[in-house]
Structures are given as structure tokens and as C-alpha cells.
Short mmCIF file of C-alpha atoms and ligand atoms in Angstrom, two decimals:
data_model
loop_
_atom_site.label_atom_id
_atom_site.label_comp_id
_atom_site.label_asym_id
_atom_site.label_seq_id
_atom_site.Cartn_x
_atom_site.Cartn_y
_atom_site.Cartn_z
CA MET C 496 -42.71 -42.09 -12.75
CA LEU C 497 -43.80 -40.98 -16.20
CA THR C 498 -45.70 -43.70 -18.05
CA VAL C 499 -46.46 -43.56 -21.76
CA HIS C 500 -49.51 -45.59 -22.77
CA HIS C 501 -48.20 -46.58 -26.14
CA LEU C 502 -50.09 -48.08 -29.06
CA ASP C 503 -48.09 -49.80 -31.79
CA ASN C 504 -47.65 -47.84 -35.06
CA SER C 505 -49.04 -44.65 -33.62
CA ARG C 506 -48.63 -41.04 -32.66
CA SER C 507 -47.32 -42.05 -29.25
CA GLN C 508 -43.95 -42.62 -30.89
CA ARG C 509 -43.61 -38.83 -30.75
CA VAL C 510 -43.97 -38.82 -26.98
CA LEU C 511 -41.25 -41.44 -26.58
CA TRP C 512 -39.03 -39.36 -28.84
CA LEU C 513 -39.66 -36.17 -26.83
CA LEU C 514 -38.85 -38.00 -23.59
CA GLU C 515 -35.62 -39.25 -25.14
CA GLU C 516 -34.70 -35.74 -26.34
CA LEU C 517 -35.31 -34.43 -22.80
CA GLU C 518 -33.40 -37.41 -21.34
CA LEU C 519 -36.17 -38.12 -18.84
CA PRO C 520 -36.73 -41.53 -17.26
CA TYR C 521 -40.02 -43.15 -18.26
CA GLU C 522 -41.76 -46.46 -18.61
CA ILE C 523 -43.91 -47.71 -21.46
CA LYS C 524 -47.15 -49.61 -21.18
CA PHE C 525 -47.72 -51.35 -24.51
CA TYR C 526 -51.12 -51.77 -26.20
CA LYS C 527 -51.70 -53.67 -29.44
CA ARG C 528 -54.09 -52.63 -32.20
CA ASP C 529 -56.81 -55.03 -33.30
CA LYS C 530 -55.40 -56.72 -36.42
CA VAL C 531 -58.62 -56.29 -38.42
CA THR C 532 -60.05 -52.95 -37.29
CA MET C 533 -56.69 -51.34 -36.37
CA LEU C 534 -58.45 -49.86 -33.34
CA ALA C 535 -56.88 -49.61 -29.89
CA PRO C 536 -57.79 -52.32 -27.37
CA PRO C 537 -60.49 -51.60 -24.73
CA GLU C 538 -57.87 -51.53 -21.93
CA LEU C 539 -56.93 -48.03 -23.08
CA VAL C 540 -60.40 -46.79 -22.10
CA ALA C 541 -59.48 -47.58 -18.51
CA VAL C 542 -56.67 -45.03 -18.82
CA HIS C 543 -58.67 -42.31 -20.65
CA PRO C 544 -62.35 -42.35 -21.71
CA LEU C 545 -61.57 -41.89 -25.43
CA GLY C 546 -59.33 -44.97 -25.48
CA LYS C 547 -56.82 -43.39 -27.87
CA SER C 548 -53.08 -43.20 -27.74
CA PRO C 549 -50.96 -41.42 -26.64
CA VAL C 550 -51.86 -40.96 -23.01
CA LEU C 551 -49.28 -39.95 -20.43
CA THR C 552 -49.65 -40.64 -16.73
CA ASP C 553 -47.47 -38.86 -14.22
CA GLY C 554 -48.42 -40.23 -10.80
CA ALA C 555 -52.06 -39.24 -10.33
CA ILE C 556 -52.04 -36.90 -13.35
CA THR C 557 -53.37 -38.15 -16.70
CA VAL C 558 -52.71 -36.16 -19.87
CA ALA C 559 -54.20 -37.13 -23.26
CA GLU C 560 -53.88 -35.51 -26.72
CA SER C 561 -50.34 -35.42 -28.08
CA GLY C 562 -50.04 -31.61 -28.28
CA ALA C 563 -51.16 -31.31 -24.66
CA ILE C 564 -48.66 -34.01 -23.66
CA VAL C 565 -45.87 -32.13 -25.45
CA GLU C 566 -46.82 -28.90 -23.65
CA TYR C 567 -47.04 -30.72 -20.31
CA LEU C 568 -43.65 -32.40 -20.60
CA VAL C 569 -41.83 -29.35 -21.93
CA GLY C 570 -43.50 -27.11 -19.30
CA GLU C 571 -43.03 -29.39 -16.30
CA TYR C 572 -39.70 -31.00 -17.08
CA GLY C 573 -38.09 -29.20 -20.02
CA GLN C 574 -36.28 -26.47 -18.07
CA GLY C 575 -36.50 -24.23 -21.10
CA ARG C 576 -35.38 -26.89 -23.58
CA LEU C 577 -37.15 -27.46 -26.94
CA ILE C 578 -39.36 -24.37 -26.59
CA PRO C 579 -38.44 -20.83 -27.65
CA PRO C 580 -38.79 -17.91 -25.19
CA VAL C 581 -42.23 -16.40 -24.58
CA GLY C 582 -42.93 -13.37 -26.78
CA SER C 583 -40.47 -14.31 -29.53
CA PRO C 584 -41.50 -14.90 -33.17
CA GLU C 585 -40.06 -18.41 -32.74
CA ARG C 586 -42.47 -19.06 -29.85
CA ARG C 587 -45.45 -17.91 -31.93
CA ARG C 588 -44.40 -20.25 -34.71
CA TRP C 589 -43.83 -23.05 -32.14
CA THR C 590 -47.40 -22.70 -30.89
CA TYR C 591 -48.76 -22.51 -34.43
CA TRP C 592 -47.07 -25.73 -35.62
CA LEU C 593 -47.85 -27.55 -32.40
CA HIS C 594 -51.55 -27.00 -33.12
CA PHE C 595 -51.34 -27.24 -36.92
CA ALA C 596 -50.02 -30.81 -36.77
CA GLU C 597 -53.19 -32.29 -35.27
CA GLY C 598 -55.65 -29.46 -35.91
CA SER C 599 -55.06 -29.08 -39.67
CA ALA C 600 -52.45 -31.42 -41.15
CA MET C 601 -54.02 -34.65 -39.94
CA THR C 602 -57.53 -33.94 -41.31
CA PRO C 603 -56.93 -34.62 -45.03
CA LEU C 604 -54.45 -37.40 -44.18
CA LEU C 605 -57.01 -39.22 -42.08
CA MET C 606 -59.70 -38.67 -44.71
CA LYS C 607 -57.39 -40.11 -47.34
CA LEU C 608 -56.77 -43.17 -45.20
CA ILE C 609 -60.50 -43.72 -44.65
CA PHE C 610 -61.52 -43.22 -48.28
CA ASP C 611 -58.67 -45.44 -49.51
CA ARG C 612 -59.92 -48.13 -47.13
CA ILE C 613 -63.49 -47.72 -48.42
CA ARG C 614 -62.23 -48.12 -51.98
CA HIS C 615 -60.49 -51.39 -51.15
CA SER C 616 -63.07 -52.85 -48.74
CA PRO C 617 -64.94 -56.02 -49.70
CA MET C 618 -68.51 -55.18 -50.76
CA PRO C 619 -71.19 -56.49 -53.14
CA PHE C 620 -70.10 -55.96 -56.77
CA PHE C 621 -73.04 -53.66 -57.57
CA VAL C 622 -72.12 -51.29 -54.71
CA LYS C 623 -68.45 -51.07 -55.67
CA PRO C 624 -68.76 -48.50 -58.52
CA ILE C 625 -70.91 -46.26 -56.32
CA ALA C 626 -68.53 -46.45 -53.33
CA ARG C 627 -65.53 -45.86 -55.61
CA GLY C 628 -67.27 -42.95 -57.32
CA ILE C 629 -67.95 -41.25 -53.99
CA ALA C 630 -64.39 -41.90 -52.78
CA ASP C 631 -62.94 -40.50 -56.04
CA LYS C 632 -65.13 -37.40 -55.84
CA VAL C 633 -64.14 -36.65 -52.22
CA GLU C 634 -60.50 -37.28 -53.05
CA THR C 635 -60.34 -35.00 -56.08
CA SER C 636 -62.58 -32.23 -54.76
CA TYR C 637 -61.38 -32.02 -51.15
CA ILE C 638 -58.59 -34.32 -50.00
CA THR C 639 -55.95 -33.89 -52.71
CA PRO C 640 -56.27 -30.08 -53.09
CA ASN C 641 -56.04 -29.61 -49.32
CA LEU C 642 -53.14 -32.01 -48.94
CA ASN C 643 -51.22 -30.33 -51.75
CA ARG C 644 -51.86 -26.85 -50.44
CA GLN C 645 -50.71 -27.82 -46.95
CA LEU C 646 -47.60 -29.63 -48.21
CA ASP C 647 -46.67 -26.64 -50.41
CA PHE C 648 -47.11 -24.34 -47.42
CA MET C 649 -44.92 -26.50 -45.16
CA GLU C 650 -42.27 -26.82 -47.89
CA ALA C 651 -42.21 -23.01 -48.30
CA GLU C 652 -41.86 -22.51 -44.52
CA LEU C 653 -38.81 -24.78 -44.40
CA ARG C 654 -37.23 -22.80 -47.25
CA ASP C 655 -37.02 -19.85 -44.84
CA ARG C 656 -35.66 -21.68 -41.77
CA PRO C 657 -34.28 -25.14 -40.99
CA TRP C 658 -36.84 -26.08 -38.33
CA PHE C 659 -40.53 -25.26 -38.01
CA ALA C 660 -40.11 -22.75 -35.16
CA GLY C 661 -36.84 -21.22 -36.35
CA ASN C 662 -33.13 -21.97 -36.37
CA ASP C 663 -33.27 -24.45 -33.51
CA PHE C 664 -34.81 -27.89 -33.34
CA SER C 665 -37.81 -27.82 -30.96
CA ALA C 666 -40.75 -29.87 -29.72
CA ALA C 667 -42.80 -28.37 -32.58
CA ASP C 668 -40.66 -30.44 -34.97
CA ILE C 669 -41.45 -33.55 -32.95
CA GLN C 670 -45.17 -32.79 -33.19
CA MET C 671 -44.89 -32.15 -36.95
CA SER C 672 -43.07 -35.43 -37.58
CA PHE C 673 -46.18 -37.61 -37.59
CA PRO C 674 -48.19 -35.86 -40.33
CA LEU C 675 -45.07 -35.62 -42.51
CA GLU C 676 -44.17 -39.27 -41.98
CA ALA C 677 -47.75 -40.23 -42.77
CA ALA C 678 -47.74 -38.01 -45.87
CA SER C 679 -44.54 -39.63 -47.15
CA ALA C 680 -45.83 -43.14 -46.39
CA ARG C 681 -49.24 -42.86 -48.00
CA ALA C 682 -50.11 -39.44 -49.37
CA GLY C 683 -47.58 -38.67 -52.06
CA LEU C 684 -44.97 -36.61 -50.21
CA ASN C 685 -41.78 -37.24 -52.21
CA SER C 686 -38.61 -35.62 -53.58
CA SER C 687 -40.69 -33.00 -55.42
CA ARG C 688 -40.76 -31.33 -51.97
CA PRO C 689 -37.07 -31.53 -51.05
CA LYS C 690 -37.20 -29.43 -47.86
CA LEU C 691 -39.81 -31.69 -46.29
CA MET C 692 -37.92 -34.82 -47.35
CA ASP C 693 -34.73 -33.37 -45.90
CA PHE C 694 -36.61 -32.60 -42.66
CA LEU C 695 -37.60 -36.27 -42.41
CA LYS C 696 -34.04 -37.36 -43.07
CA ARG C 697 -32.69 -35.02 -40.40
CA ILE C 698 -35.17 -36.09 -37.72
CA HIS C 699 -34.70 -39.79 -38.45
CA SER C 700 -30.96 -39.47 -37.94
CA ARG C 701 -31.29 -37.95 -34.46
CA PRO C 702 -29.98 -40.32 -31.76
CA ALA C 703 -33.02 -39.63 -29.54
CA TYR C 704 -35.37 -40.57 -32.40
CA GLN C 705 -33.46 -43.83 -32.86
CA ARG C 706 -33.57 -44.60 -29.13
CA ALA C 707 -37.33 -43.96 -29.07
CA LEU C 708 -37.79 -46.34 -32.00
CA ALA C 709 -35.74 -49.01 -30.26
CA ARG C 710 -37.89 -48.72 -27.12
CA GLY C 711 -41.27 -48.26 -28.81
CA GLY C 712 -40.93 -50.95 -31.45
CA LYS C 713 -42.46 -51.25 -34.92
CA TYR C 714 -43.75 -47.97 -36.33
CA ALA C 715 -45.59 -47.68 -39.64
CA TYR C 716 -47.69 -44.50 -39.41
CA ALA C 717 -51.05 -46.25 -39.20
CA ASP C 718 -53.57 -43.41 -38.52
N1 GSH S 1485 -55.41 -35.98 -31.83
C1 GSH S 1485 -55.13 -37.14 -31.02
C2 GSH S 1485 -55.31 -38.37 -31.87
C3 GSH S 1485 -55.26 -39.65 -31.08
C4 GSH S 1485 -55.42 -40.86 -32.01
O1 GSH S 1485 -56.29 -40.87 -32.90
N2 GSH S 1485 -54.61 -41.88 -31.81
C5 GSH S 1485 -54.64 -43.06 -32.64
C6 GSH S 1485 -53.26 -43.62 -32.78
S1 GSH S 1485 -52.23 -42.70 -33.83
C7 GSH S 1485 -55.46 -44.16 -31.98
O2 GSH S 1485 -55.46 -44.28 -30.78
N3 GSH S 1485 -56.06 -45.00 -32.83
C8 GSH S 1485 -56.73 -46.18 -32.40
C9 GSH S 1485 -58.21 -45.99 -32.18
O3 GSH S 1485 -58.76 -44.97 -32.63
O4 GSH S 1485 -58.82 -46.89 -31.59
C10 GSH S 1485 -53.69 -37.02 -30.51
O5 GSH S 1485 -52.88 -36.38 -31.16
O6 GSH S 1485 -53.38 -37.53 -29.42
#
């Protein structure tokens, strides 16, 4: 049996969605974030040493890291679905976006989350201007320019084709959903980038996405 170790409001929603798209049977083990720190509970460390979600177990096999889980599920159980043929331009793009989502897109988004939290954290009044000054500097010199450049790039890619790998929906789109949902929730992605907004609309209307939401529960793109 495939088991998804699922943390609320997290990237593991993508794994549930992929399983629904592939129409595979699976069970979910639920973990709740700490309400103050937002961190995963220590029970997840028993499943994988990093204690992060998602983790997939398939009998004695444990797979962590969402891109690796996507590759595992599509490779072991996909029967050619949601992945373009080897050697095609679509497959090269599939691999690129699968890695881009966590390897590049999430970096400025996570930094933005952290520096926004620093800005709003309780601290002695005399430290506040210093902390805010540092956060503003990092935001204007690194985070915002990188976020904007990446969003412009993704928008331009979707002007050339409807899905990230090509004409067909694929697991690369599932992997790309999280950074784009996070960007629209808390990093300024809006109707000024219509292709990306339309991508979000199209994925959210997929029946498998809806089924995954119903099984996984509340989802608010936390980190
Ligand atoms: N690159 C990893 C990131 C894993 C990750 O950071 N997961 C978050 C949830 S979205 C998490 O477990 N956060 C809670 C924590 O760090 O304790 C992946 O894609 O699987």
C-alpha cells in the first residue's frame, strides 16, 4: 500500500493530487504543524531523518523529496502517463520544470516568507528598525528582483505552450503548482501575469485536484 505522510498546508498536497491523477489507491497518515513554529511534529522524523513532508512509503521503500516522489510514482506506477517520451523536447522540459520548482522557484519564496516573519516578529523596540532595515535590504536587493525575473520567465514559457512540458498536462505541472500557488498567496503573483493565473485556474478545476483537496484537508501554502 502506498502511504503519504502528509503535513497540513504543505507540499504533500501535490503528492495526493498526483496519486488522484494516476487513480492509484493510497492511504494518508496525517501530521499537524506546531501552531506557533509551523514546524512538522517530531513523529515525522521516525519516517525520515529530516522530518519534512512529503514522504511516501511503499511497503519497505521510503521516498522523500517531492520531485523524487513524483519520479518514483510516475516511473513505478504511471505506465507512461503524465511523463513525455524519453528523448523528446517535452521530456527535457518536463525534467527541467520538475527540478526548477524546488531547486529555483522555492528559494526566493521561502526567503520572502522568512524575512516577512522577521519583520513582524515581536522584538525589543530598539532592535525593530535594524531588523526591518535588514529585511528591506534583502527584499529589494535579492528577493524581489529574483521573484520577478522567475515569474516573468514562467509567464513567457506559458505563452508558448499551455502546460510547462508542452501541449499535454503532466506531472511537471503538478510539481510547479506549489511555487505558483505560494507566489499568488503571498508574493504578488496576480492578473498582471495572466498566463500563470490561468494556469492556476485550470489546475484548480481538475477533478483530481479537487479530490486530493477533499482527502488532504485544509491547504494554505504555508512554506
Ligand atoms: N524540497 C522539499 C521540501 C520539504 C519541506 O520543506 N516541507 C515542508 C512542508 S511544505 C515541511 O515539512 N515543513 C515543516 C518543517 O520544516 O518542519 C520537498 O519538496 O519535499
